[in-house]
PDB file of C-alpha atoms in Angstrom:
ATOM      1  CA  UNK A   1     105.795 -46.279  29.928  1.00 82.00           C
ATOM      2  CA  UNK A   2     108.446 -44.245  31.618  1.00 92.00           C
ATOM      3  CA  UNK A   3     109.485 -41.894  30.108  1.00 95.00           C
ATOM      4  CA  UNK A   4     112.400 -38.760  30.930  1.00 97.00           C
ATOM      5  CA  UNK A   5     112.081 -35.817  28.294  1.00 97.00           C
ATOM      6  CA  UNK A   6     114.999 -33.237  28.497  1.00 97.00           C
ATOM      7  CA  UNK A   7     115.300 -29.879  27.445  1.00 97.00           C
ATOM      8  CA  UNK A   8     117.735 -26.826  27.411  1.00 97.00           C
ATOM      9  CA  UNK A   9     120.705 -27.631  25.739  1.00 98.00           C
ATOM     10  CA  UNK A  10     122.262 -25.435  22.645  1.00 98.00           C
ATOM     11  CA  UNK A  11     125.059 -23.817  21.558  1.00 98.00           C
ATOM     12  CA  UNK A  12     126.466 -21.326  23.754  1.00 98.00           C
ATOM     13  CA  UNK A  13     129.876 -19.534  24.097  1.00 98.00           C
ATOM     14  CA  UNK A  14     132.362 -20.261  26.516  1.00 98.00           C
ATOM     15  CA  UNK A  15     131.629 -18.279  29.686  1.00 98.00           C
ATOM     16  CA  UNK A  16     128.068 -18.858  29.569  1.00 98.00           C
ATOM     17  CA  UNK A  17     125.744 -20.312  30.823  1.00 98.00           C
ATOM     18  CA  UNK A  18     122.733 -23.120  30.215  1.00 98.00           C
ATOM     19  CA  UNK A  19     120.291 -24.766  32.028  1.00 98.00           C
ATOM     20  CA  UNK A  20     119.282 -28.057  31.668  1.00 98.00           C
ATOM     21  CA  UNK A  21     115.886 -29.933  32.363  1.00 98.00           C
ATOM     22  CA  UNK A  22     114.488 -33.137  32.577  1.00 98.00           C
ATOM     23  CA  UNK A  23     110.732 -34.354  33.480  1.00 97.00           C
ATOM     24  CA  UNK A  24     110.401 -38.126  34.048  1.00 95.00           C
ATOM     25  CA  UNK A  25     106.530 -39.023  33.538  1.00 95.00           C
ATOM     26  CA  UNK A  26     104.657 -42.298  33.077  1.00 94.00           C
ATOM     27  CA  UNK A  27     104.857 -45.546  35.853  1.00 92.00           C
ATOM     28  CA  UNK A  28     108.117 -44.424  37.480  1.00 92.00           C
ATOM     29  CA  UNK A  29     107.621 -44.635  41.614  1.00 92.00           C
ATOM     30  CA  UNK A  30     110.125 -43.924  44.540  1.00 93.00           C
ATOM     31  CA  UNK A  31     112.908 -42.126  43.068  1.00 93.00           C
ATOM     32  CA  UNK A  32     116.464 -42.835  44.528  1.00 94.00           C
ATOM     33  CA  UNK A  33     118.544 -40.698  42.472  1.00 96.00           C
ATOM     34  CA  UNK A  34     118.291 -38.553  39.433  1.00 97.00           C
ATOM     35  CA  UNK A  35     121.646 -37.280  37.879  1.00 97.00           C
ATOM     36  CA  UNK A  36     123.129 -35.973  34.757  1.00 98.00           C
ATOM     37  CA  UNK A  37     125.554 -37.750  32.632  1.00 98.00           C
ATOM     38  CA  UNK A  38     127.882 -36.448  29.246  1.00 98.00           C
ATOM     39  CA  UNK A  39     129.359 -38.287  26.559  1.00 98.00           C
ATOM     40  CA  UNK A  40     131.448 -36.646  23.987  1.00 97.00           C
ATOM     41  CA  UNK A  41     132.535 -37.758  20.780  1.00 93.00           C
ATOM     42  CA  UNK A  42     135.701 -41.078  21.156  1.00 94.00           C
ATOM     43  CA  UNK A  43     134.972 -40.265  25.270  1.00 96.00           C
ATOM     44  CA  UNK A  44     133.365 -42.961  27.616  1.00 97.00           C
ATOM     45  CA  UNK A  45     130.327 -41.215  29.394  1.00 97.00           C
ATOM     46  CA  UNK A  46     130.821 -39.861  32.407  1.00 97.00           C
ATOM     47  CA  UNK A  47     129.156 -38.868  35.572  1.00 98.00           C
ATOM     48  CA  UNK A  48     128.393 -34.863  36.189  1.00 98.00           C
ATOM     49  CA  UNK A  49     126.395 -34.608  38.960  1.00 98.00           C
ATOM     50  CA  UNK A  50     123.807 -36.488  40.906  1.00 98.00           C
ATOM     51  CA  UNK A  51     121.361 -35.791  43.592  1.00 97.00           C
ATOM     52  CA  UNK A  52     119.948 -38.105  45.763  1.00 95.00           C
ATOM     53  CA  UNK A  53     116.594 -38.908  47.629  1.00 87.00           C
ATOM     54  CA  UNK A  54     117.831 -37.044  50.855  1.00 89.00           C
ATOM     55  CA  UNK A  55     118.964 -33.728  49.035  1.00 92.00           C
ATOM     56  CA  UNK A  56     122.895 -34.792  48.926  1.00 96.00           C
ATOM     57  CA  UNK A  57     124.565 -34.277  45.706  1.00 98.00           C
ATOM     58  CA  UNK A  58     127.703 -34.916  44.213  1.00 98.00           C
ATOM     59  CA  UNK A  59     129.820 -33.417  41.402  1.00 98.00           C
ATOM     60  CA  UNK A  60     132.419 -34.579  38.392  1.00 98.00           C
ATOM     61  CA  UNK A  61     135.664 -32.269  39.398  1.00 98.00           C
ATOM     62  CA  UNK A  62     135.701 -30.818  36.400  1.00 98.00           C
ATOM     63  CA  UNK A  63     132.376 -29.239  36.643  1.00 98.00           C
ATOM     64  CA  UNK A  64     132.524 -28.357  40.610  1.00 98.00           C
ATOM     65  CA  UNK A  65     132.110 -24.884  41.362  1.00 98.00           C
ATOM     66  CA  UNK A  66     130.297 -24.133  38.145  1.00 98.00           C
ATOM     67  CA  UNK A  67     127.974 -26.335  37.810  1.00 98.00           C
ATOM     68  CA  UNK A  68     124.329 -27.017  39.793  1.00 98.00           C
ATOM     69  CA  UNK A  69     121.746 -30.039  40.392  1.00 98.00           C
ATOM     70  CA  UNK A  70     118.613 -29.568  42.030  1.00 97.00           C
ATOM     71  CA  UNK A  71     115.163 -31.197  41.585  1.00 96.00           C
ATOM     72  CA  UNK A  72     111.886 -29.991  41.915  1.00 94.00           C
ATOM     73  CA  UNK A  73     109.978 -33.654  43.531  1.00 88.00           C
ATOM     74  CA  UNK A  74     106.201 -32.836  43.058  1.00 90.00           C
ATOM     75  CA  UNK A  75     107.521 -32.755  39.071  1.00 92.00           C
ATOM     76  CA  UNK A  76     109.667 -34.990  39.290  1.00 94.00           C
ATOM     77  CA  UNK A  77     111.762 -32.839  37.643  1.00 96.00           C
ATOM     78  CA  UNK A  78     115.695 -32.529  37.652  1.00 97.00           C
ATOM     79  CA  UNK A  79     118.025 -29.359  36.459  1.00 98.00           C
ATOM     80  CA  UNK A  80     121.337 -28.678  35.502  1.00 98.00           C
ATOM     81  CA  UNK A  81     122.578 -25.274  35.877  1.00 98.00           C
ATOM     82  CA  UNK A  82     125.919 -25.178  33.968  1.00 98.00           C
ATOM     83  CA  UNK A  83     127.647 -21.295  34.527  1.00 98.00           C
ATOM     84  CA  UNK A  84     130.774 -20.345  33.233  1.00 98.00           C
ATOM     85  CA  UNK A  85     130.880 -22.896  30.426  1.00 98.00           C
ATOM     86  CA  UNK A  86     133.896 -24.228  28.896  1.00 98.00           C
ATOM     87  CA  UNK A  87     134.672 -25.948  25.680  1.00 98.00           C
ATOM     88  CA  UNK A  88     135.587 -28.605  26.979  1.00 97.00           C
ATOM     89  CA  UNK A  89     131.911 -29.064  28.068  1.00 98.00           C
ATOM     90  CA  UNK A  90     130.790 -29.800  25.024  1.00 98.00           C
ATOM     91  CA  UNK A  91     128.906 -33.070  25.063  1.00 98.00           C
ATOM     92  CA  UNK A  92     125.609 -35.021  24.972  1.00 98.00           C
ATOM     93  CA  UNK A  93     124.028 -34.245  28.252  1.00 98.00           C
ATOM     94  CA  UNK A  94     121.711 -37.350  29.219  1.00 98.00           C
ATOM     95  CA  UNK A  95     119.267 -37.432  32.300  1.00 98.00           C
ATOM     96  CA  UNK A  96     119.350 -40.623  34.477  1.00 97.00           C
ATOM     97  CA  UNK A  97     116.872 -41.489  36.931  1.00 97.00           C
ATOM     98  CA  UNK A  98     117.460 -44.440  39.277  1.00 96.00           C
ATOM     99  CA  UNK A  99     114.189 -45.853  40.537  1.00 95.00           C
ATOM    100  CA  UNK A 100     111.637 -48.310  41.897  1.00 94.00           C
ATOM    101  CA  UNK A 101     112.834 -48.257  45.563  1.00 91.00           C
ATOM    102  CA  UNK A 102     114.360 -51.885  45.943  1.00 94.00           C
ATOM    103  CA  UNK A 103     113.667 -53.112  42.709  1.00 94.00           C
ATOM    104  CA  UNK A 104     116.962 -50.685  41.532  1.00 94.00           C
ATOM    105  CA  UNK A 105     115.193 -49.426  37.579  1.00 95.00           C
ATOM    106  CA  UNK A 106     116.942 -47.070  35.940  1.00 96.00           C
ATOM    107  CA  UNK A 107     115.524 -44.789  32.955  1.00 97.00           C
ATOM    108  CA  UNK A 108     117.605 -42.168  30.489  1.00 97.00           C
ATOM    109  CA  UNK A 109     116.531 -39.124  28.865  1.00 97.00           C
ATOM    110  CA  UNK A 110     116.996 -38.955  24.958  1.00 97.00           C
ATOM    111  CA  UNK A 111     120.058 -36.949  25.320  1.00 97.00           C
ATOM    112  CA  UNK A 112     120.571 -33.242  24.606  1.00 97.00           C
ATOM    113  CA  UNK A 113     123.423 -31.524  22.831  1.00 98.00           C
ATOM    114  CA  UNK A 114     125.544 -28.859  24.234  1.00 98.00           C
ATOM    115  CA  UNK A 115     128.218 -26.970  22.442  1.00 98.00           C
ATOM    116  CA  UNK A 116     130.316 -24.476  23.978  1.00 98.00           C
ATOM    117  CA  UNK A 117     132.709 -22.431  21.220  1.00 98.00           C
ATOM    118  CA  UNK A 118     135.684 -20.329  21.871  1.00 94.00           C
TER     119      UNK A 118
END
């Protein structure tokens, strides 16, 4: 019953900017890490940024600089703030949320599409 329901993505042109959201409801307890993830078409999917339990985040190189997690923990809530978009960022953006303390669950958002045109 856990669900992670994303939001925000669309078409955009390069330069600008989207924000990306993604509200995991339902059993999920004791959050470890909640991150973003992109696939893009004949690509493998790939790691954009992640935040973890103590506030420490990480980012893909390619997105560094432009790109911000945070996380709002009362709702359980994670962003993506993508500025100065490329189109090379197209993708399908999908939420991850590792969870269940020890137990080491993991849940995915239903994926959102970004495209960024020229």
């Amino acid at each position: 019953q856990v669900q992670l329901v994303e939001s925000g993505g669309g078409l955009v042109q390069a330069g600008g900017s989207l924000r990306l959201s993604c509200a995991a409801s339902g059993s999920i307890f004791s959050i470890n890490a909640m991150g973003w993830y992109r696939q893009a078409p004949g690509k493998q999917r790939e790691l954009v940024a992640s935040i973890i339990s103590g506030g420490r985040t990480n980012f893909a190189d390619s997105v560094k600089g432009r790109f911000t997690i945070s996380r709002d923990s009362p709702k359980n809530t994670v962003y993506l703030q993508m500025n100065s978009l490329k189109p090379e960022d197209t993708a399908v953006y999908y939420c991850n949320v590792a969870w269940g303390g020890s137990y080491g669950l993991e849940s995915w958002g239903q994926g959102t599409q970004v495209t960024v045109s020229s």
